[in-house]
Tab-separated table of C-alpha atoms and ligand atoms in Angstrom:
chain	number	residue	atom	x	y	z
A	741	UNK	CA	-4.562	18.836	11.163
A	742	UNK	CA	-4.479	17.136	7.934
A	743	UNK	CA	-1.697	14.305	7.886
A	744	UNK	CA	-0.937	11.773	5.216
A	745	UNK	CA	0.998	8.620	5.720
A	746	UNK	CA	2.507	7.409	2.610
A	747	UNK	CA	5.267	4.642	1.634
A	748	UNK	CA	8.929	5.867	0.539
A	749	UNK	CA	9.354	2.714	-1.259
A	750	UNK	CA	8.134	-0.207	-3.011
A	751	UNK	CA	5.204	-0.926	-0.436
A	752	UNK	CA	5.155	-2.807	2.812
A	753	UNK	CA	7.080	-0.430	4.682
A	754	UNK	CA	4.855	-0.601	7.643
A	755	UNK	CA	2.285	1.638	6.906
A	756	UNK	CA	-0.420	-0.199	8.493
A	757	UNK	CA	1.679	-0.372	11.781
A	758	UNK	CA	2.140	3.431	11.631
A	759	UNK	CA	-1.523	4.425	11.082
A	760	UNK	CA	-2.521	1.914	13.998
A	761	UNK	CA	-0.064	3.891	16.235
A	762	UNK	CA	-0.603	7.443	15.107
A	763	UNK	CA	-4.646	7.105	14.380
A	764	UNK	CA	-4.597	7.828	18.312
A	765	UNK	CA	-4.187	11.544	17.465
A	766	UNK	CA	-6.571	11.587	14.599
A	767	UNK	CA	-10.513	11.729	14.546
A	768	UNK	CA	-10.862	10.250	10.978
A	769	UNK	CA	-8.428	7.920	8.696
A	770	UNK	CA	-9.100	7.981	5.078
A	771	UNK	CA	-7.840	5.337	2.631
A	772	UNK	CA	-7.624	7.163	-0.798
A	773	UNK	CA	-6.236	4.789	-3.254
A	774	UNK	CA	-5.775	0.936	-4.188
A	775	UNK	CA	-7.877	-1.754	-3.536
A	776	UNK	CA	-7.390	-5.429	-2.097
A	777	UNK	CA	-4.115	-5.700	-3.275
A	778	UNK	CA	-2.840	-3.897	-0.215
A	779	UNK	CA	-1.959	-5.841	2.871
A	780	UNK	CA	-1.528	-3.441	5.990
A	781	UNK	CA	-0.567	-5.588	9.403
A	782	UNK	CA	-1.430	-4.263	12.601
A	783	UNK	CA	-0.433	-5.908	15.936
A	784	UNK	CA	-1.833	-4.277	19.209
A	785	UNK	CA	-3.629	-5.319	22.120
A	786	UNK	CA	-6.661	-6.444	20.346
A	787	UNK	CA	-4.484	-9.148	18.182
A	788	UNK	CA	-2.897	-9.223	14.962
A	789	UNK	CA	-4.835	-7.972	11.792
A	790	UNK	CA	-4.086	-8.023	8.076
A	791	UNK	CA	-6.300	-5.284	6.528
A	792	UNK	CA	-6.633	-4.894	2.690
A	793	UNK	CA	-9.553	-2.555	2.234
A	794	UNK	CA	-10.349	-1.044	5.430
A	795	UNK	CA	-8.369	1.693	6.960
A	796	UNK	CA	-6.133	0.906	9.537
A	797	UNK	CA	-7.902	3.140	12.031
A	798	UNK	CA	-10.854	0.558	12.227
A	799	UNK	CA	-9.147	-0.929	15.261
A	800	UNK	CA	-9.591	2.095	17.371
A	801	UNK	CA	-12.842	2.649	18.664
A	802	UNK	CA	-13.495	5.922	18.323
A	803	UNK	CA	-12.244	6.791	14.938
A	804	UNK	CA	-14.269	6.818	11.705
A	805	UNK	CA	-12.804	5.236	8.689
A	806	UNK	CA	-13.487	6.475	5.206
A	807	UNK	CA	-13.003	4.447	1.897
A	808	UNK	CA	-12.481	7.130	-0.622
A	809	UNK	CA	-13.302	7.619	-4.048
A	810	UNK	CA	-9.830	6.930	-5.162
A	811	UNK	CA	-10.325	3.483	-3.944
A	812	UNK	CA	-11.592	0.147	-6.084
A	813	UNK	CA	-13.480	-2.136	-3.962
A	814	UNK	CA	-13.735	-5.925	-4.359
A	815	UNK	CA	-17.332	-6.157	-2.342
A	816	UNK	CA	-17.525	-9.798	-1.790
A	817	UNK	CA	-13.518	-9.217	-0.222
A	818	UNK	CA	-14.851	-6.497	1.852
A	819	UNK	CA	-18.010	-8.619	3.177
A	820	UNK	CA	-15.335	-10.798	4.110
A	821	UNK	CA	-12.941	-8.424	5.768
A	822	UNK	CA	-15.593	-6.953	7.858
A	823	UNK	CA	-16.660	-10.481	8.937
A	824	UNK	CA	-13.388	-11.349	10.313
A	825	UNK	CA	-13.438	-8.255	12.111
A	826	UNK	CA	-16.668	-9.128	13.800
A	827	UNK	CA	-15.352	-12.473	14.915
A	828	UNK	CA	-12.358	-10.803	16.237
A	829	UNK	CA	-14.805	-8.480	18.511
A	830	UNK	CA	-14.213	-5.634	16.370
A	831	UNK	CA	-17.112	-3.601	15.316
A	832	UNK	CA	-17.518	-2.155	12.148
A	833	UNK	CA	-20.981	-0.176	11.725
A	834	UNK	CA	-22.031	2.611	9.362
A	835	UNK	CA	-21.067	4.712	12.254
A	836	UNK	CA	-17.450	3.923	11.969
A	837	UNK	CA	-17.232	3.049	8.305
A	838	UNK	CA	-18.209	5.251	5.563
A	839	UNK	CA	-17.608	3.944	2.148
A	840	UNK	CA	-17.769	6.491	-0.773
A	841	UNK	CA	-20.357	6.043	-3.612
A	842	UNK	CA	-17.790	7.356	-6.115
A	843	UNK	CA	-15.705	4.192	-5.277
A	844	UNK	CA	-15.321	1.982	-8.004
A	845	UNK	CA	-16.334	-1.612	-7.630
A	846	UNK	CA	-13.987	-4.320	-8.460
A	847	UNK	CA	-15.895	-6.919	-10.104
A	848	UNK	CA	-15.349	-10.714	-10.527
A	849	UNK	CA	-14.526	-10.243	-14.120
A	850	UNK	CA	-11.624	-8.026	-13.199
A	851	UNK	CA	-9.986	-10.674	-11.326
A	852	UNK	CA	-10.675	-13.088	-14.134
A	853	UNK	CA	-9.020	-10.573	-16.890
A	854	UNK	CA	-5.873	-10.018	-14.547
A	855	UNK	CA	-5.351	-13.876	-13.983
A	856	UNK	CA	-5.764	-14.275	-17.704
A	857	UNK	CA	-3.336	-11.600	-18.712
A	858	UNK	CA	-0.686	-12.351	-16.028
A	859	UNK	CA	-0.776	-16.125	-17.279
A	860	UNK	CA	-0.691	-14.841	-20.746
A	861	UNK	CA	2.421	-12.756	-19.823
A	862	UNK	CA	4.212	-15.833	-18.609
A	863	UNK	CA	7.902	-14.744	-17.522
A	864	UNK	CA	7.263	-11.117	-19.001
A	865	UNK	CA	4.424	-11.067	-16.002
A	866	UNK	CA	4.382	-7.879	-13.837
A	867	UNK	CA	3.951	-9.666	-10.524
A	868	UNK	CA	0.148	-8.532	-10.376
A	869	UNK	CA	-1.587	-9.595	-7.086
A	870	UNK	CA	-4.276	-11.146	-9.555
A	871	UNK	CA	-7.053	-9.235	-7.704
A	872	UNK	CA	-8.248	-7.568	-10.569
A	873	UNK	CA	-6.649	-3.910	-9.615
A	874	UNK	CA	-5.389	-3.134	-13.197
A	875	UNK	CA	-8.485	-4.213	-15.058
A	876	UNK	CA	-10.865	-1.968	-12.655
A	877	UNK	CA	-8.691	0.918	-12.874
A	878	UNK	CA	-8.329	0.732	-16.785
A	879	UNK	CA	-12.042	0.330	-16.935
A	880	UNK	CA	-12.195	3.660	-14.725
A	881	UNK	CA	-10.522	5.308	-17.394
A	882	UNK	CA	-12.077	3.889	-20.347
A	883	UNK	CA	-15.497	4.940	-18.840
A	884	UNK	CA	-16.790	1.569	-18.386
A	885	UNK	CA	-16.545	1.314	-14.659
A	886	UNK	CA	-19.384	0.741	-11.862
A	887	UNK	CA	-19.498	2.679	-8.872
A	888	UNK	CA	-20.737	2.028	-5.242
A	889	UNK	CA	-23.239	4.773	-5.840
A	890	UNK	CA	-24.844	2.528	-8.874
A	891	UNK	CA	-26.102	-0.109	-6.317
A	892	UNK	CA	-28.691	2.325	-5.750
A	893	UNK	CA	-30.282	1.912	-9.148
A	894	UNK	CA	-30.217	-1.720	-10.105
A	895	UNK	CA	-32.361	-1.221	-13.504
A	896	UNK	CA	-29.551	1.131	-15.069
A	897	UNK	CA	-27.130	-1.157	-13.360
A	898	UNK	CA	-28.459	-3.951	-15.220
A	899	UNK	CA	-28.114	-2.150	-18.521
A	900	UNK	CA	-24.556	-1.187	-17.817
A	901	UNK	CA	-23.769	-4.495	-17.119
A	902	UNK	CA	-25.051	-6.253	-20.227
A	903	UNK	CA	-23.508	-3.522	-22.169
A	904	UNK	CA	-19.799	-4.146	-20.569
A	905	UNK	CA	-19.887	-7.942	-20.449
A	906	UNK	CA	-21.115	-7.743	-24.264
A	907	UNK	CA	-17.636	-5.595	-24.737
A	908	UNK	CA	-15.291	-7.939	-22.513
A	909	UNK	CA	-16.607	-11.089	-23.911
A	910	UNK	CA	-15.066	-10.129	-27.323
A	911	UNK	CA	-11.677	-10.542	-25.817
A	912	UNK	CA	-12.328	-12.925	-22.856
A	913	UNK	CA	-14.150	-15.604	-25.560
A	914	UNK	CA	-10.827	-15.699	-27.290
A	915	UNK	CA	-9.621	-17.344	-24.209
A	916	UNK	CA	-12.345	-20.052	-23.893
A	917	UNK	CA	-14.064	-18.324	-21.200
A	918	UNK	CA	-17.319	-16.212	-21.031
A	919	UNK	CA	-18.697	-13.647	-18.660
A	920	UNK	CA	-22.341	-14.182	-17.510
A	921	UNK	CA	-23.904	-10.786	-16.944
A	922	UNK	CA	-26.836	-12.489	-14.862
A	923	UNK	CA	-23.968	-13.763	-12.472
A	924	UNK	CA	-22.502	-10.499	-12.065
A	925	UNK	CA	-25.690	-8.897	-11.266
A	926	UNK	CA	-26.149	-11.790	-8.445
A	927	UNK	CA	-23.044	-11.131	-7.204
A	928	UNK	CA	-23.751	-7.362	-7.132
A	929	UNK	CA	-26.928	-7.909	-5.675
A	930	UNK	CA	-25.816	-10.366	-2.661
A	931	UNK	CA	-22.594	-8.166	-1.586
A	932	UNK	CA	-23.975	-4.690	-2.629
A	933	UNK	CA	-27.057	-5.245	-0.250
A	934	UNK	CA	-24.721	-5.872	2.465
A	935	UNK	CA	-22.531	-3.040	2.159
A	936	UNK	CA	-25.073	-0.284	0.960
A	937	UNK	CA	-25.619	0.905	4.624
A	938	UNK	CA	-22.101	1.922	4.684
A	939	UNK	CA	-22.145	4.172	1.238
A	940	UNK	CA	-22.009	7.787	2.003
A	941	UNK	CA	-20.908	10.923	0.103
A	942	UNK	CA	-17.444	10.531	1.832
A	943	UNK	CA	-16.246	13.848	0.667
A	944	UNK	CA	-18.872	15.626	2.124
A	945	UNK	CA	-18.627	13.803	5.395
A	946	UNK	CA	-14.794	14.641	5.311
A	947	UNK	CA	-15.630	18.603	4.571
A	948	UNK	CA	-18.070	18.323	7.494
A	949	UNK	CA	-15.529	17.005	9.749
A	950	UNK	CA	-12.907	19.404	8.976
A	951	UNK	CA	-15.198	22.328	9.214
A	952	UNK	CA	-15.608	21.095	12.677
A	953	UNK	CA	-12.110	20.866	13.580
A	954	UNK	CA	-11.442	17.357	13.340
A	955	UNK	CA	-8.038	15.934	12.387
A	956	UNK	CA	-7.900	13.565	9.504
A	957	UNK	CA	-5.129	10.909	8.581
A	958	UNK	CA	-4.980	9.898	4.904
A	959	UNK	CA	-3.689	6.313	4.507
A	960	UNK	CA	-1.841	5.309	1.359
A	961	UNK	CA	-1.254	2.053	-0.314
A	962	UNK	CA	2.028	0.925	-1.736
A	963	UNK	CA	5.100	3.549	-1.933
A	964	UNK	CA	6.379	6.149	-4.208
A	965	UNK	CA	7.993	3.624	-6.605
A	966	UNK	CA	4.652	2.063	-7.174
A	967	UNK	CA	3.010	5.377	-8.390
A	968	UNK	CA	1.501	4.897	-11.706
A	969	UNK	CA	2.727	8.160	-12.951
A	970	UNK	CA	6.169	8.610	-10.925
A	971	UNK	CA	7.333	5.200	-10.072
A	972	UNK	CA	8.903	2.268	-12.137
A	973	UNK	CA	6.235	1.845	-14.682
A	974	UNK	CA	5.036	-0.490	-15.688
A	975	UNK	CA	5.745	-2.443	-12.647
A	976	UNK	CA	3.674	0.094	-10.726
A	977	UNK	CA	0.251	-0.021	-9.473
A	978	UNK	CA	-2.569	1.492	-11.572
A	979	UNK	CA	-3.194	4.237	-8.778
A	980	UNK	CA	-1.485	7.403	-7.307
A	981	UNK	CA	0.312	6.513	-4.231
A	982	UNK	CA	1.551	10.039	-3.751
A	983	UNK	CA	0.642	12.238	-1.048
A	984	UNK	CA	-0.276	14.911	-3.302
A	985	UNK	CA	-3.306	12.606	-4.415
A	986	UNK	CA	-4.611	12.332	-0.804
A	987	UNK	CA	-7.305	14.673	-0.915
A	988	UNK	CA	-8.183	14.112	-4.221
A	989	UNK	CA	-8.587	10.280	-3.609
A	990	UNK	CA	-10.560	10.915	-0.561
A	991	UNK	CA	-12.969	13.260	-2.025
A	992	UNK	CA	-11.748	16.744	-0.789
A	993	UNK	CA	-9.707	18.113	-3.545
A	994	UNK	CA	-9.810	21.528	-2.024
A	995	UNK	CA	-8.117	20.770	0.975
A	996	UNK	CA	-4.404	21.105	1.592
A	997	UNK	CA	-2.429	18.787	3.736
A	998	UNK	CA	-0.658	20.077	6.780
A	999	UNK	CA	1.966	17.143	6.932
A	1000	UNK	CA	3.142	14.216	5.227
A	1001	UNK	CA	5.146	11.265	7.158
A	1002	UNK	CA	6.752	8.942	5.085
A	1003	UNK	CA	7.169	5.412	6.075
A	1004	UNK	CA	10.545	3.641	4.920
A	1005	UNK	CA	12.220	0.164	6.155
A	1006	UNK	CA	15.478	0.132	7.422
A	1007	UNK	CA	16.351	-2.275	4.542
A	1008	UNK	CA	14.492	-2.777	1.042
A	1009	UNK	CA	11.775	-5.335	0.373
A	1010	UNK	CA	9.874	-5.606	-3.044
A	1011	UNK	CA	7.191	-7.871	-4.014
A	1012	UNK	CA	6.805	-8.776	-7.511
A	1013	UNK	CA	8.786	-8.074	-10.635
A	1014	UNK	CA	10.463	-5.037	-11.908
A	1015	UNK	CA	13.839	-3.177	-11.377
A	1016	UNK	CA	15.447	-3.611	-7.733
A	1017	UNK	CA	18.737	-2.490	-7.937
A	1018	UNK	CA	19.926	-2.774	-4.150
A	1019	UNK	CA	18.468	-6.538	-4.168
A	1020	UNK	CA	20.520	-9.074	-2.126
A	1021	UNK	CA	20.802	-12.733	-3.383
A	1022	UNK	CA	21.550	-16.280	-2.072
A	1023	UNK	CA	22.344	-16.758	1.594
A	1024	UNK	CA	22.162	-13.177	2.599
A	1025	UNK	CA	18.699	-12.409	1.054
A	1026	UNK	CA	17.493	-15.663	2.838
A	1027	UNK	CA	18.949	-14.812	5.726
A	1028	UNK	CA	17.090	-11.068	5.789
A	1029	UNK	CA	13.954	-12.230	4.332
A	1030	UNK	CA	13.351	-14.969	7.289
A	1031	UNK	CA	14.684	-12.263	9.900
A	1032	UNK	CA	12.020	-9.880	8.909
A	1033	UNK	CA	9.606	-12.343	7.747
A	1034	UNK	CA	9.391	-10.929	4.268
A	1035	UNK	CA	6.245	-12.637	3.132
A	1036	UNK	CA	3.132	-10.925	1.355
A	1037	UNK	CA	0.804	-9.757	3.756
A	1038	UNK	CA	-1.839	-9.944	0.775
A	1039	UNK	CA	-0.812	-13.000	-1.179
A	1040	UNK	CA	2.235	-14.654	1.044
A	1041	UNK	CA	4.633	-14.671	-1.820
A	1042	UNK	CA	8.422	-14.386	-0.522
A	1043	UNK	CA	9.394	-10.844	-0.960
A	1044	UNK	CA	12.735	-9.928	-2.560
A	1045	UNK	CA	14.993	-8.239	-0.233
A	1046	UNK	CA	17.909	-5.769	-0.485
A	1047	UNK	CA	20.062	-3.443	1.221
A	1048	UNK	CA	18.865	0.109	1.981
A	1049	UNK	CA	18.757	2.131	-1.253
A	1050	UNK	CA	19.488	5.810	-0.689
A	1051	UNK	CA	19.091	6.766	-4.177
A	1052	UNK	CA	15.419	4.952	-4.610
A	1053	UNK	CA	14.572	6.378	-0.998
A	1054	UNK	CA	15.592	10.007	-1.621
A	1055	UNK	CA	13.534	9.688	-4.593
A	1056	UNK	CA	10.927	8.514	-2.766
A	1057	UNK	CA	11.105	11.165	-0.025
A	1058	UNK	CA	11.121	14.046	-2.950
A	1059	UNK	CA	8.227	12.664	-4.674
A	1060	UNK	CA	6.208	12.133	-1.672
A	1061	UNK	CA	7.001	15.533	-0.411
A	1062	UNK	CA	8.017	13.873	2.977
A	1063	UNK	CA	8.106	16.094	5.937
A	1064	UNK	CA	9.445	13.696	8.309
A	1065	UNK	CA	9.924	9.802	8.248
A	1066	UNK	CA	9.239	6.723	10.208
A	1067	UNK	CA	11.915	4.243	9.750
A	1068	UNK	CA	10.412	0.912	10.488
A	1069	UNK	CA	11.905	-2.953	11.104
A	1070	UNK	CA	15.325	-1.557	12.595
A	1071	UNK	CA	15.408	-4.564	14.878
A	1072	UNK	CA	15.198	-6.919	12.258
A	1073	UNK	CA	18.681	-5.822	11.073
A	1074	UNK	CA	20.526	-6.655	14.895
A	1075	UNK	CA	22.189	-10.158	12.994
A	1076	UNK	CA	24.115	-8.021	10.612
A	1077	UNK	CA	27.664	-7.718	11.356
A	1078	UNK	CA	27.948	-4.898	8.449
A	1079	UNK	CA	24.818	-2.914	7.315
A	1080	UNK	CA	24.938	-2.959	3.289
A	1081	UNK	CA	23.768	0.354	2.087
A	1082	UNK	CA	23.183	1.131	-1.687
A	1083	UNK	CA	24.679	4.645	-2.048
A	1084	UNK	CA	24.539	4.977	-5.741
A	1085	UNK	CA	23.915	3.088	-9.040
A	1086	UNK	CA	26.462	2.413	-11.744
A	1087	UNK	CA	24.798	2.593	-15.243
A	1088	UNK	CA	26.927	1.888	-18.271
A	1089	UNK	CA	30.290	2.495	-16.375
A	1090	UNK	CA	29.092	5.742	-14.907
A	1091	UNK	CA	27.909	6.506	-11.032
A	1092	UNK	CA	24.872	8.316	-10.319
A	1093	UNK	CA	22.912	9.050	-7.336
A	1094	UNK	CA	19.915	10.409	-9.292
A	1095	UNK	CA	17.073	7.953	-9.460
A	1096	UNK	CA	16.701	6.609	-13.202
A	1097	UNK	CA	13.964	5.380	-15.195
A	1098	UNK	CA	12.980	3.210	-17.761
A	1099	UNK	CA	15.941	1.076	-19.475
A	1100	UNK	CA	18.654	3.032	-17.567
A	1101	UNK	CA	17.000	1.738	-14.144
A	1102	UNK	CA	16.759	-1.549	-15.592
A	1103	UNK	CA	21.016	-1.674	-15.965
A	1104	UNK	CA	21.420	0.060	-12.773
A	1105	UNK	CA	23.737	-1.708	-10.572
A	1106	UNK	CA	24.333	-1.390	-6.955
A	1107	UNK	CA	27.322	0.474	-4.978
A	1108	UNK	CA	27.295	-0.813	-1.684
A	1109	UNK	CA	29.090	0.946	1.262
A	1110	UNK	CA	29.142	-1.006	4.440
A	1111	UNK	CA	28.211	0.398	7.942
A	1112	UNK	CA	29.139	-1.405	11.194
A	1113	UNK	CA	26.333	-3.463	12.757
A	1114	UNK	CA	24.785	-2.912	16.083
A	1115	UNK	CA	24.598	-6.665	16.691
A	1116	UNK	CA	22.074	-6.336	19.949
A	1117	UNK	CA	18.538	-6.905	20.524
A	1118	UNK	CA	17.037	-3.340	20.513
A	1119	UNK	CA	13.455	-4.630	20.397
A	1120	UNK	CA	12.947	-3.112	24.083
A	1121	UNK	CA	14.343	-0.032	23.367
A	1122	UNK	CA	12.022	3.344	23.529
A	1123	UNK	CA	14.616	6.320	23.673
A	1124	UNK	CA	16.876	7.305	21.464
A	1125	UNK	CA	19.983	7.246	23.757
A	1126	UNK	CA	19.019	3.469	24.553
A	1127	UNK	CA	19.985	2.561	21.100
A	1128	UNK	CA	23.457	1.253	20.484
A	1129	UNK	CA	25.833	4.079	19.227
A	1130	UNK	CA	25.970	2.081	15.733
A	1131	UNK	CA	22.301	1.949	15.407
A	1132	UNK	CA	22.007	5.745	15.875
A	1133	UNK	CA	25.112	5.956	13.490
A	1134	UNK	CA	23.177	4.250	10.769
A	1135	UNK	CA	19.919	6.380	11.390
A	1136	UNK	CA	22.164	9.440	11.265
A	1137	UNK	CA	23.854	8.378	8.111
A	1138	UNK	CA	20.482	7.329	6.040
A	1139	UNK	CA	18.939	10.442	7.565
A	1140	UNK	CA	21.646	12.849	5.875
A	1141	UNK	CA	21.626	11.168	2.476
A	1142	UNK	CA	18.027	11.110	2.241
A	1143	UNK	CA	17.712	14.927	3.387
A	1144	UNK	CA	14.660	14.441	5.766
A	1145	UNK	CA	14.557	14.292	9.191
A	1146	UNK	CA	13.598	10.469	10.809
A	1147	UNK	CA	11.239	11.178	13.447
A	1148	UNK	CA	10.043	7.837	14.092
A	1149	UNK	CA	12.048	4.561	14.894
A	1150	UNK	CA	10.248	1.321	14.762
A	1151	UNK	CA	12.094	-1.367	16.711
A	1152	UNK	CA	8.977	-4.111	16.681
A	1153	UNK	CA	5.587	-5.036	15.170
A	1154	UNK	CA	3.667	-4.052	18.468
A	1155	UNK	CA	1.992	-0.989	18.410
A	1156	UNK	CA	4.446	0.547	21.329
A	1157	UNK	CA	7.343	-0.784	19.721
A	1158	UNK	CA	8.445	2.787	18.787
A	1159	UNK	CA	11.217	5.171	19.605
A	1160	UNK	CA	10.388	8.700	18.710
A	1161	UNK	CA	12.937	11.071	18.383
B	835	LIG	P1	2.370	-1.741	4.953
B	835	LIG	O1	1.802	-2.615	3.692
B	835	LIG	O2	3.121	-0.674	4.632
B	835	LIG	O3	1.485	-1.837	5.911
B	835	LIG	O4	3.269	-3.119	5.432
B	835	LIG	P2	3.076	-4.546	5.871
B	835	LIG	O5	2.095	-4.710	6.702
B	835	LIG	O6	2.725	-5.428	4.420
B	835	LIG	O7	4.204	-5.034	6.244
B	835	LIG	C1	5.079	-4.555	7.205
B	835	LIG	C2	5.278	-6.070	8.102
B	835	LIG	O8	6.244	-5.829	9.094
B	835	LIG	C3	4.366	-6.356	8.777
B	835	LIG	O9	4.332	-7.675	9.212
B	835	LIG	C4	4.406	-5.678	10.273
B	835	LIG	O10	3.719	-6.360	11.445
B	835	LIG	C5	5.754	-5.651	10.548
B	835	LIG	N1	6.230	-4.453	11.024
B	835	LIG	C6	6.306	-3.380	11.153
B	835	LIG	N2	7.021	-2.685	11.756
B	835	LIG	C7	8.174	-3.648	12.415
B	835	LIG	C8	9.246	-3.235	13.057
B	835	LIG	O11	9.554	-2.389	13.499
B	835	LIG	N3	9.804	-4.386	13.388
B	835	LIG	C9	9.208	-5.747	13.084
B	835	LIG	N4	9.876	-6.854	13.428
B	835	LIG	N5	8.182	-5.639	12.426
B	835	LIG	C10	7.526	-4.798	11.609
B	836	LIG	MG1	1.782	-4.635	2.790
């Protein structure tokens, strides 16, 4: 069984939480895109973990975790992530972690460039996590990237670093800064040495595992609306967050997925800048943000919050090709007397339920419908008929509008806080 777990919205839907739960049924878990701009929170009997680079299956002892060629890896950050897990008693070894030799390295100068550019943009900024993601993917497509496999030949690596820093310094110097290639080489040597034992031909490993009949779970970062090609460009990330990319980013482009599980939040949240039609403001936003503890897992930034957005979510379901849905954080809404749902957008005086792009999206205003709240603590519910009828009504309403079956309803952050339909 080859399954992808992907985000339907703007990210932070609870993918890590769902991967942690469903990884019980899989042998291999593979992250296939993105870098340490991800923040996947997992809460289980071993504690609370925020994973940025490591696949969320790392907390299960019997799974193998793969970081695919579609990823960008800040070596220093990965070393500290592994160390943190070791301190918490989670073992990470070359047996349960395999890093693709084709994954790109996110270097200190990528971070530097990201910060300089966000600062230059000031109030026009994209809301980057400032972790170098856009510059490193940019370099990949400029064919000036460094891959994990390059760590095996330091002489050639040094030549490349010398050349790339010369090129980068042409612009960096105008900011009054300069990249020192020797420092970059030192950084690569220090952290590269620690990580080399984990390097492998991830695609070859995955192909072999699938041939042996192993089950593989592909874990995405962010959501459909942040996909570089199909999302709210340029307020997207710089990689492909879609399920269709899973096997490519994992190193096994010839394989076909059996199933795609889309994760969506029972309300909306969006970290960073960009159009967000269903956004709530003032007291409503404040109450929801506090109830859902909506602060970035990677950056601690307060997340923008809003009502569930049918227009954006249906688009997310379609672009992800989701077969089933996990609806998360329903418990958070128990305080609401009336639940706001954005059922359409008004653009230039006209109503639409088709997700617009570009300038039209920027002008979209939400049309809210209000459903009855359920007003009860639902965190102990484990069966669908234990949920209040208003909660079931809300789930059914969303399911019908997004045209995809909701299979899981998450009612808490813990591994077992789940209702399966
Ligand atoms: P990801 O990036 O998609 O993995 O999601 P994040 O980890 O960034 O954000 C989801 C947050 O919601 C985390 O803090 C989770 O622990 C928490 N969470 C996930 N599912 C639920 C749920 O059903 N109820 C509540 N209350 N919290 C949840
Ligand atoms: Mg997150």
